mmCIF file of C-alpha atoms in Angstrom:
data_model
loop_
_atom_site.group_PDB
_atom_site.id
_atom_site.type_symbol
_atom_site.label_atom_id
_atom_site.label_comp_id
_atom_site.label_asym_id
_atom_site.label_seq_id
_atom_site.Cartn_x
_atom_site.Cartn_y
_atom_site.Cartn_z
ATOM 1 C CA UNK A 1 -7.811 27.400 17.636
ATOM 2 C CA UNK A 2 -7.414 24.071 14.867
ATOM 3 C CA UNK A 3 -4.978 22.093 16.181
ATOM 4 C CA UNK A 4 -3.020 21.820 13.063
ATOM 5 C CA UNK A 5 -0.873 18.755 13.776
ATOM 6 C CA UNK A 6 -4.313 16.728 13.312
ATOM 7 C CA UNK A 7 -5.210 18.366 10.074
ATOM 8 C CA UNK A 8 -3.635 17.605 6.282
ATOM 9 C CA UNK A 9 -2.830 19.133 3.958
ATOM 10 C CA UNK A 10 -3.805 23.129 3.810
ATOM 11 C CA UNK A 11 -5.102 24.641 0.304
ATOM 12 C CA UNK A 12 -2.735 27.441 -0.392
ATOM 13 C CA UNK A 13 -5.275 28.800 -3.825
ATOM 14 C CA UNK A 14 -7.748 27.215 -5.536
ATOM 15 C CA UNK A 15 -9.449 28.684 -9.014
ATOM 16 C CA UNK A 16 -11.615 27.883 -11.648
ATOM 17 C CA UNK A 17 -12.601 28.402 -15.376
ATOM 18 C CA UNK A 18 -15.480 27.816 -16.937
ATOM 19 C CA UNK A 19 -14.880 26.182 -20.831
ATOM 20 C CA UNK A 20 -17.386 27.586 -23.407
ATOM 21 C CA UNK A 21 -18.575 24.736 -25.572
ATOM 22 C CA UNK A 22 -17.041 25.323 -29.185
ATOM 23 C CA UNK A 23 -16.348 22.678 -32.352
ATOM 24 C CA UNK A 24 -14.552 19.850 -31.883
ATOM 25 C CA UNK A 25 -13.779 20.527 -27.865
ATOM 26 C CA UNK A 26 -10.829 21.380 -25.869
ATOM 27 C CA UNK A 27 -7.866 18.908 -25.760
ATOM 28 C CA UNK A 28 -7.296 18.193 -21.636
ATOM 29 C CA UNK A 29 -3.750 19.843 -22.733
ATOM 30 C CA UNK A 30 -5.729 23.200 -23.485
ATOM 31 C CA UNK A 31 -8.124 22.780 -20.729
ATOM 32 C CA UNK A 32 -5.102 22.671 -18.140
ATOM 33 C CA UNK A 33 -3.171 25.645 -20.004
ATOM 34 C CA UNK A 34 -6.000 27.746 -20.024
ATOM 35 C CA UNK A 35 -5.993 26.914 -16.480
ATOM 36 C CA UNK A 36 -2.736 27.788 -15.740
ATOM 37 C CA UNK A 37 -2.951 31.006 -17.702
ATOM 38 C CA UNK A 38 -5.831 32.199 -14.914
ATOM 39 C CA UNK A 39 -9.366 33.953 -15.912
ATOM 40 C CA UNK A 40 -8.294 36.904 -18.818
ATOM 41 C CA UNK A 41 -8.875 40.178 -17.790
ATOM 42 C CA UNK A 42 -10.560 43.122 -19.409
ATOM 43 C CA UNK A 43 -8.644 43.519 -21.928
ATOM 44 C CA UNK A 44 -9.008 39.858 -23.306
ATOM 45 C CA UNK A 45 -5.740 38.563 -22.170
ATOM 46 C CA UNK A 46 -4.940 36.002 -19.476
ATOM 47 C CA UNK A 47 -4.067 37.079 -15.936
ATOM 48 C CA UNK A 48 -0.831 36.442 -14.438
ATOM 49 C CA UNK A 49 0.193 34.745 -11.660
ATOM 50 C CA UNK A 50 -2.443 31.875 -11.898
ATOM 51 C CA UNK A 51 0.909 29.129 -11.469
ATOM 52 C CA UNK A 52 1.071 27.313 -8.381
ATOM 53 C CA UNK A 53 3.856 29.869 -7.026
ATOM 54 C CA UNK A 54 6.037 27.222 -5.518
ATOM 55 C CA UNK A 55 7.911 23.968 -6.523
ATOM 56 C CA UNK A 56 5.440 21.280 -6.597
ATOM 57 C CA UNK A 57 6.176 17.650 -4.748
ATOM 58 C CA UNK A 58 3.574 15.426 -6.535
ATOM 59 C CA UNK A 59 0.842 16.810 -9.366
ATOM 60 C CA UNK A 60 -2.585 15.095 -10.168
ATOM 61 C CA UNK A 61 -4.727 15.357 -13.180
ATOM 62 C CA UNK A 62 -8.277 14.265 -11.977
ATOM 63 C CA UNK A 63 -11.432 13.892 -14.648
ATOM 64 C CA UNK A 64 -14.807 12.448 -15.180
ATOM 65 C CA UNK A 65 -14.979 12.472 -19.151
ATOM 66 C CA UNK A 66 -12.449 11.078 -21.254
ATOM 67 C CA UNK A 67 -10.439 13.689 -22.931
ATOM 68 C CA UNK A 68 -12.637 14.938 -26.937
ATOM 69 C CA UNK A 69 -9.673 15.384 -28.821
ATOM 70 C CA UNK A 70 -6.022 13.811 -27.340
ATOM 71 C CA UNK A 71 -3.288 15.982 -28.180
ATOM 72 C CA UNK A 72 -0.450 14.782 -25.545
ATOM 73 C CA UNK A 73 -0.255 13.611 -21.950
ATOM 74 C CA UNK A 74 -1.750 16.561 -19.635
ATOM 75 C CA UNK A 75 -0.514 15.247 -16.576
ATOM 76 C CA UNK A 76 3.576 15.123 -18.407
ATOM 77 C CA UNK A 77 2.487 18.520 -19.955
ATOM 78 C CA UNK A 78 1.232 20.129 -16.867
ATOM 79 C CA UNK A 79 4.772 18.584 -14.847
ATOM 80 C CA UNK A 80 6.603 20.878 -17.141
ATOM 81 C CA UNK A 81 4.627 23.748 -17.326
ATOM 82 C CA UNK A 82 4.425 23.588 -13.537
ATOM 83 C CA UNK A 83 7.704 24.757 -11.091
ATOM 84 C CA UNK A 84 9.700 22.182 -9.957
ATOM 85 C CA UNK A 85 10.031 18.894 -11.010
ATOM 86 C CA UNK A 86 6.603 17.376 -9.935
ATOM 87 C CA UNK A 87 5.721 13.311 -9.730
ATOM 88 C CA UNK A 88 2.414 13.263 -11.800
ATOM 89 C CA UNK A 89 -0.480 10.948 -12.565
ATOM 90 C CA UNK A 90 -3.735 10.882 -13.919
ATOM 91 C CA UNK A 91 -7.008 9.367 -12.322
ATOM 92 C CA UNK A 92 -9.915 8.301 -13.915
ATOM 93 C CA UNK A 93 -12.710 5.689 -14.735
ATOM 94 C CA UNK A 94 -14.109 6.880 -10.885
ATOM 95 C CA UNK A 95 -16.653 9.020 -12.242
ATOM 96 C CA UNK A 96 -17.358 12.413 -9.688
ATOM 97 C CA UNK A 97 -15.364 10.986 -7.317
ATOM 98 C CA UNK A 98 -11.663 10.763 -9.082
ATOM 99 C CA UNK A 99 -11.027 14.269 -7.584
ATOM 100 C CA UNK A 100 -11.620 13.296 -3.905
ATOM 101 C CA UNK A 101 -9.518 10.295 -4.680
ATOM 102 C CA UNK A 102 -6.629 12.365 -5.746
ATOM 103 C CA UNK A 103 -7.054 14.650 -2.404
ATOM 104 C CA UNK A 104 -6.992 11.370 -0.348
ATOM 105 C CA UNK A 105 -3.632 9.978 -2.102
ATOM 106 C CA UNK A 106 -2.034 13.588 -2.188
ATOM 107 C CA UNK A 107 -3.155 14.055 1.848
ATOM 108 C CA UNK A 108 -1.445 10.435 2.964
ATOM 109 C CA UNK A 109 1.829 11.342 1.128
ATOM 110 C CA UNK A 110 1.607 14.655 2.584
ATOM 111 C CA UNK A 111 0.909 12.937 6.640
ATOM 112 C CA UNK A 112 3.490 10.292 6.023
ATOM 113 C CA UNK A 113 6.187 13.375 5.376
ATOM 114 C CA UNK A 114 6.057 12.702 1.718
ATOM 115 C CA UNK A 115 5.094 15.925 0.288
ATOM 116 C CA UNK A 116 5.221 19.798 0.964
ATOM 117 C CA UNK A 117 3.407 21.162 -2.015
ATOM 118 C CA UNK A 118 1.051 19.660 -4.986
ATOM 119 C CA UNK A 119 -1.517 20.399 -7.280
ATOM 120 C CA UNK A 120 -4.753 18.794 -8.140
ATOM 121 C CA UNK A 121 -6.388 19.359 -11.501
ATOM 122 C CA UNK A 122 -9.679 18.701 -11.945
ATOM 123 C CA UNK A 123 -11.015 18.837 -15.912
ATOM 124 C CA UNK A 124 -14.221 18.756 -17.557
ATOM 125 C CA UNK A 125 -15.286 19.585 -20.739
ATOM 126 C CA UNK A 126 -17.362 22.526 -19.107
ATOM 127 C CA UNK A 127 -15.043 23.697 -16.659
ATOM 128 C CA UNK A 128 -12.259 22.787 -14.496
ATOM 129 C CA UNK A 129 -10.444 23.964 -11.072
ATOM 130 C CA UNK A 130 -6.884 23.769 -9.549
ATOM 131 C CA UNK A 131 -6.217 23.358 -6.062
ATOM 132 C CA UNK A 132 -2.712 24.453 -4.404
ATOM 133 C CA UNK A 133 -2.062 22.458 -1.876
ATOM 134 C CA UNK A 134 0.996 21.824 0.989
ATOM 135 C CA UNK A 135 1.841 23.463 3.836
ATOM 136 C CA UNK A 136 0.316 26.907 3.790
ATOM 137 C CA UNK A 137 -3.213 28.218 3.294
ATOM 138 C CA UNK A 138 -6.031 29.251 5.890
ATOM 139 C CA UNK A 139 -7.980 25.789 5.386
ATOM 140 C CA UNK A 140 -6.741 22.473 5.988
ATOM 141 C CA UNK A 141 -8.219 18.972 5.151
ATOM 142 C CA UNK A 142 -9.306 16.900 7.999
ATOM 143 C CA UNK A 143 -10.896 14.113 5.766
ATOM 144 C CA UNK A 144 -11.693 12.692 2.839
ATOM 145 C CA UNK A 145 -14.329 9.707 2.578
ATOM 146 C CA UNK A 146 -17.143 7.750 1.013
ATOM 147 C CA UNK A 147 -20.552 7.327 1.805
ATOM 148 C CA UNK A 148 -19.677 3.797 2.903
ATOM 149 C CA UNK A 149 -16.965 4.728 5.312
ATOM 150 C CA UNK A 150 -17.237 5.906 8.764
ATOM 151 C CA UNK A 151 -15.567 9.289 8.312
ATOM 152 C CA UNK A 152 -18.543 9.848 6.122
ATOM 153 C CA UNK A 153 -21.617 9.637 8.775
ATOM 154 C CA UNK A 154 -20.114 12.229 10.820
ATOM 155 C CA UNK A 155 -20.151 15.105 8.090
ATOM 156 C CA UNK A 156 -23.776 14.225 6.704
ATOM 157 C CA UNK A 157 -27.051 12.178 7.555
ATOM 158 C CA UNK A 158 -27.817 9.190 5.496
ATOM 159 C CA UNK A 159 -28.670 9.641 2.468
ATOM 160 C CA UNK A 160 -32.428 7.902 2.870
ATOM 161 C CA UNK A 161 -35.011 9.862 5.233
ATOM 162 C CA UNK A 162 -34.877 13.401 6.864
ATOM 163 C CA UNK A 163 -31.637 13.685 9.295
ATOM 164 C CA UNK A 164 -32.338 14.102 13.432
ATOM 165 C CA UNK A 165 -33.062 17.320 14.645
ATOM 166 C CA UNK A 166 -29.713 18.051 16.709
ATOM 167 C CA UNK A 167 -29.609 17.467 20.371
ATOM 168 C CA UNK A 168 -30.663 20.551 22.536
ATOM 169 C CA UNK A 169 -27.067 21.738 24.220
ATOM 170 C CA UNK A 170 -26.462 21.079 27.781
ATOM 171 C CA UNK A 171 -27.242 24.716 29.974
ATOM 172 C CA UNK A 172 -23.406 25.037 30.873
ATOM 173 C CA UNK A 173 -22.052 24.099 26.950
ATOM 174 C CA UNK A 174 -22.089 26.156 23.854
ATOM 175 C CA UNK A 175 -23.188 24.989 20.874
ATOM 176 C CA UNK A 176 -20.105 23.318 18.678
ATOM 177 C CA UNK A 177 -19.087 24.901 15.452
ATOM 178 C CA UNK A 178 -21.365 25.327 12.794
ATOM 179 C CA UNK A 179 -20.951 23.120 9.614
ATOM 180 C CA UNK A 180 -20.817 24.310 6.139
ATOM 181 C CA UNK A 181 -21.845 22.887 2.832
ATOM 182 C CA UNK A 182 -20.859 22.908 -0.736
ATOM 183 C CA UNK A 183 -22.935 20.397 -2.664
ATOM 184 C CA UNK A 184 -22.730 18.902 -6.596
ATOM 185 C CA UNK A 185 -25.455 18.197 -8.760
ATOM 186 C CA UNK A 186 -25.882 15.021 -7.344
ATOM 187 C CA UNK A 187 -26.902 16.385 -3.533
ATOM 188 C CA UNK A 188 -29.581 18.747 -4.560
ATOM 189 C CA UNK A 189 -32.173 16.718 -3.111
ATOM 190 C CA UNK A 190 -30.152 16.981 0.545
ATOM 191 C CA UNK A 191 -30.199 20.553 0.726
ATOM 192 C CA UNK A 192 -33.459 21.079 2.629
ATOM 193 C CA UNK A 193 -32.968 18.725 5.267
ATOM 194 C CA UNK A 194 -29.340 20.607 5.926
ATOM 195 C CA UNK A 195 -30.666 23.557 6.105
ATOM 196 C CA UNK A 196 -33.342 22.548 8.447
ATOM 197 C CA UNK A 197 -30.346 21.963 10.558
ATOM 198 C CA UNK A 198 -29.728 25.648 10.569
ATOM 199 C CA UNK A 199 -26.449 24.602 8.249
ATOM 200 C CA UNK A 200 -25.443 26.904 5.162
ATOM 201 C CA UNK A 201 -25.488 25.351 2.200
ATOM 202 C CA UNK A 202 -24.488 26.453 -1.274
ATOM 203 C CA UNK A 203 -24.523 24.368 -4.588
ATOM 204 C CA UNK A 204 -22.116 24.176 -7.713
ATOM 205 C CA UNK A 205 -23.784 24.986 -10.698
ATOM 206 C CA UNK A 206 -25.060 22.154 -12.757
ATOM 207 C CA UNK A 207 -23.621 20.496 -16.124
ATOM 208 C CA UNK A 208 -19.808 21.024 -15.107
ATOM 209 C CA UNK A 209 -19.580 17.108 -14.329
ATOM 210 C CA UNK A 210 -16.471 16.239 -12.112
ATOM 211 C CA UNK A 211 -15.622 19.990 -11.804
ATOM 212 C CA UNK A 212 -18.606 21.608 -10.107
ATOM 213 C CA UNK A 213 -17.649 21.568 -6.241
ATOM 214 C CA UNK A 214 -13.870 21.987 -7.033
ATOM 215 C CA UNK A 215 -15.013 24.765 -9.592
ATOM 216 C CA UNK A 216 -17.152 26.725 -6.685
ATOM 217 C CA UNK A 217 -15.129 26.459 -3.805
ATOM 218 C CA UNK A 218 -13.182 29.805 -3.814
ATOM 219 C CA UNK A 219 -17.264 31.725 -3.052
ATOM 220 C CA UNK A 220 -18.008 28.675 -0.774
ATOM 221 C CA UNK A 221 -14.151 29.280 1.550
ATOM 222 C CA UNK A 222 -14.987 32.721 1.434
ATOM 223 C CA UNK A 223 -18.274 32.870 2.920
ATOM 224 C CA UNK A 224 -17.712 30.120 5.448
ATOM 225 C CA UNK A 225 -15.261 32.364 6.886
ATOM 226 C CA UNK A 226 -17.299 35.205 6.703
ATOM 227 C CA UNK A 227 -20.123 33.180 8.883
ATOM 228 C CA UNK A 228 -17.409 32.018 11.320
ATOM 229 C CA UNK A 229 -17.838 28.233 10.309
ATOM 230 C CA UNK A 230 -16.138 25.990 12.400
ATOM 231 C CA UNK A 231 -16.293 23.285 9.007
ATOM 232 C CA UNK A 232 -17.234 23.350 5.194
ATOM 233 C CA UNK A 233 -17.757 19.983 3.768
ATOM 234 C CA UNK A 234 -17.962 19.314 0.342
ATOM 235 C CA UNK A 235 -20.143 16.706 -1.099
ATOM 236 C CA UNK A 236 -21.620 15.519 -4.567
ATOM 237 C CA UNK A 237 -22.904 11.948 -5.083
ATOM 238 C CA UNK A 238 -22.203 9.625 -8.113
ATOM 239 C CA UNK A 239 -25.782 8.361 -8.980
ATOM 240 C CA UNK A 240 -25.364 6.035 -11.246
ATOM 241 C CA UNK A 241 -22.949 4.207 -8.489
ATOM 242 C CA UNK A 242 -24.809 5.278 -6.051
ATOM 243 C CA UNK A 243 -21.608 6.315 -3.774
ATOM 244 C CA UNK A 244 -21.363 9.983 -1.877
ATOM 245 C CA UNK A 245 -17.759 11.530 -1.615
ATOM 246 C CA UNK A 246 -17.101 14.043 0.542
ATOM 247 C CA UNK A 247 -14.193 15.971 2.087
ATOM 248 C CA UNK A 248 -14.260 18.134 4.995
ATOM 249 C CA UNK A 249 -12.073 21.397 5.362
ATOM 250 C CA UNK A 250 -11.266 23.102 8.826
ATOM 251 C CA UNK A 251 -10.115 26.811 9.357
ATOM 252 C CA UNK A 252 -6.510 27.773 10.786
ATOM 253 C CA UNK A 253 -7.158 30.502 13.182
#
């Protein structure tokens, strides 16, 4: 059993969509009501019930790219489109790593009593994701870091040479919970030497920028719970800053 009082906030539904190129783009406006709408269905048309189902606290718009063609302000647009009457804000200008700054800022509001429910929005041209998060949910964040802080060292070896083989258990202790991973673009090189761990790892599919973890963690939830995981990290590294963001996910059970 998680003790929940040390974990933040818990993702209550998370989705994606991917965003077939076409002329002139999507406005960040489209991107997010498309979004909203949820994937369409046989028939064409948009599935309900995609809406965060309860009245969001605070609402962030996170993205990579800068928006093709400006139509509005998609964080105002998304406040009204949203339920309740949600403080939101855009991030930017952080390239992959403006989502995981959104999750940190939405987590401290939500552990200083700030915050039941939000929504983080993650857009790129190619695709984007939503993440419901508050108070319910099966998965809860335990952190959120860089490469550079300490948080970081403890979810994944350095980023230069092949990572220690892990120590051999002690006869009398089992071995902890298994660790798994959910890596962007950027991490592809780190793969092997996780799985020579023993770790799972799975990998977002490349070219959706900003959006590729976010966009594949509803598979990557579902089969660490299938395997019993005792954590799923997600990970993708900004190589032209050189920086690795991460956030690590625990199970309520």
């Amino acid at each position: 059993m998680v003790d929940a009082t040390a974990a933040g906030l818990r993702l209550a539904g998370t989705w994606g969509l991917d965003f077939p190129a076409r002329p002139g783009g999507r406005s960040f406006v489209e991107m997010g009501g498309e979004l909203l709408a949820g994937p369409p269905g046989q028939d064409g048309r948009s599935a309900p019930g995609a809406p965060p189902p309860r009245p969001l606290d605070y609402l962030v718009v996170a993205h990579e790219a800068y928006d093709a063609t400006p139509a509005g302000l998609v964080a105002g647009y998304l406040a009204d489109a949203c339920p309740g009457d949600p403080r939101a804000f855009s991030l930017a200008d952080q390239g992959i790593g403006a989502p995981f700054s959104g999750l940190r800022i939405l987590d401290r509001i939500h552990r200083g009593g700030g915050l039941d429910d939000a929504a983080l929005f993650v857009l790129d041209p190619a695709a984007g994701a939503v993440l419901t998060l508050g108070g319910t949910g099966d998965w809860a964040l335990r952190t959120v870091a860089e490469e550079r802080a300490g948080a970081a060292a403890d979810c994944l070896p350095p980023l230069t040479g092949a990572p220690a083989p892990p120590p051999a258990p002690a006869p009398d202790r089992a071995p902890g919970p298994r660790t798994a991973y959910l890596l962007g673009e950027g991490l592809r090189d780190l793969a092997g030497a996780l799985e020579g761990t023993g770790a799972t790892v799975r990998h977002a599919a490349p070219g959706q920028g900003c959006a590729g973890v976010w966009r594949a963690l509803p598979a990557a939830l579902r089969g660490a719970a299938e395997e019993g995981a005792g954590r799923l990290v997600i990970a993708d590294r900004d190589r032209g800053l050189g920086r690795l963001h991460l956030a690590a996910f625990v199970p309520l059970r």
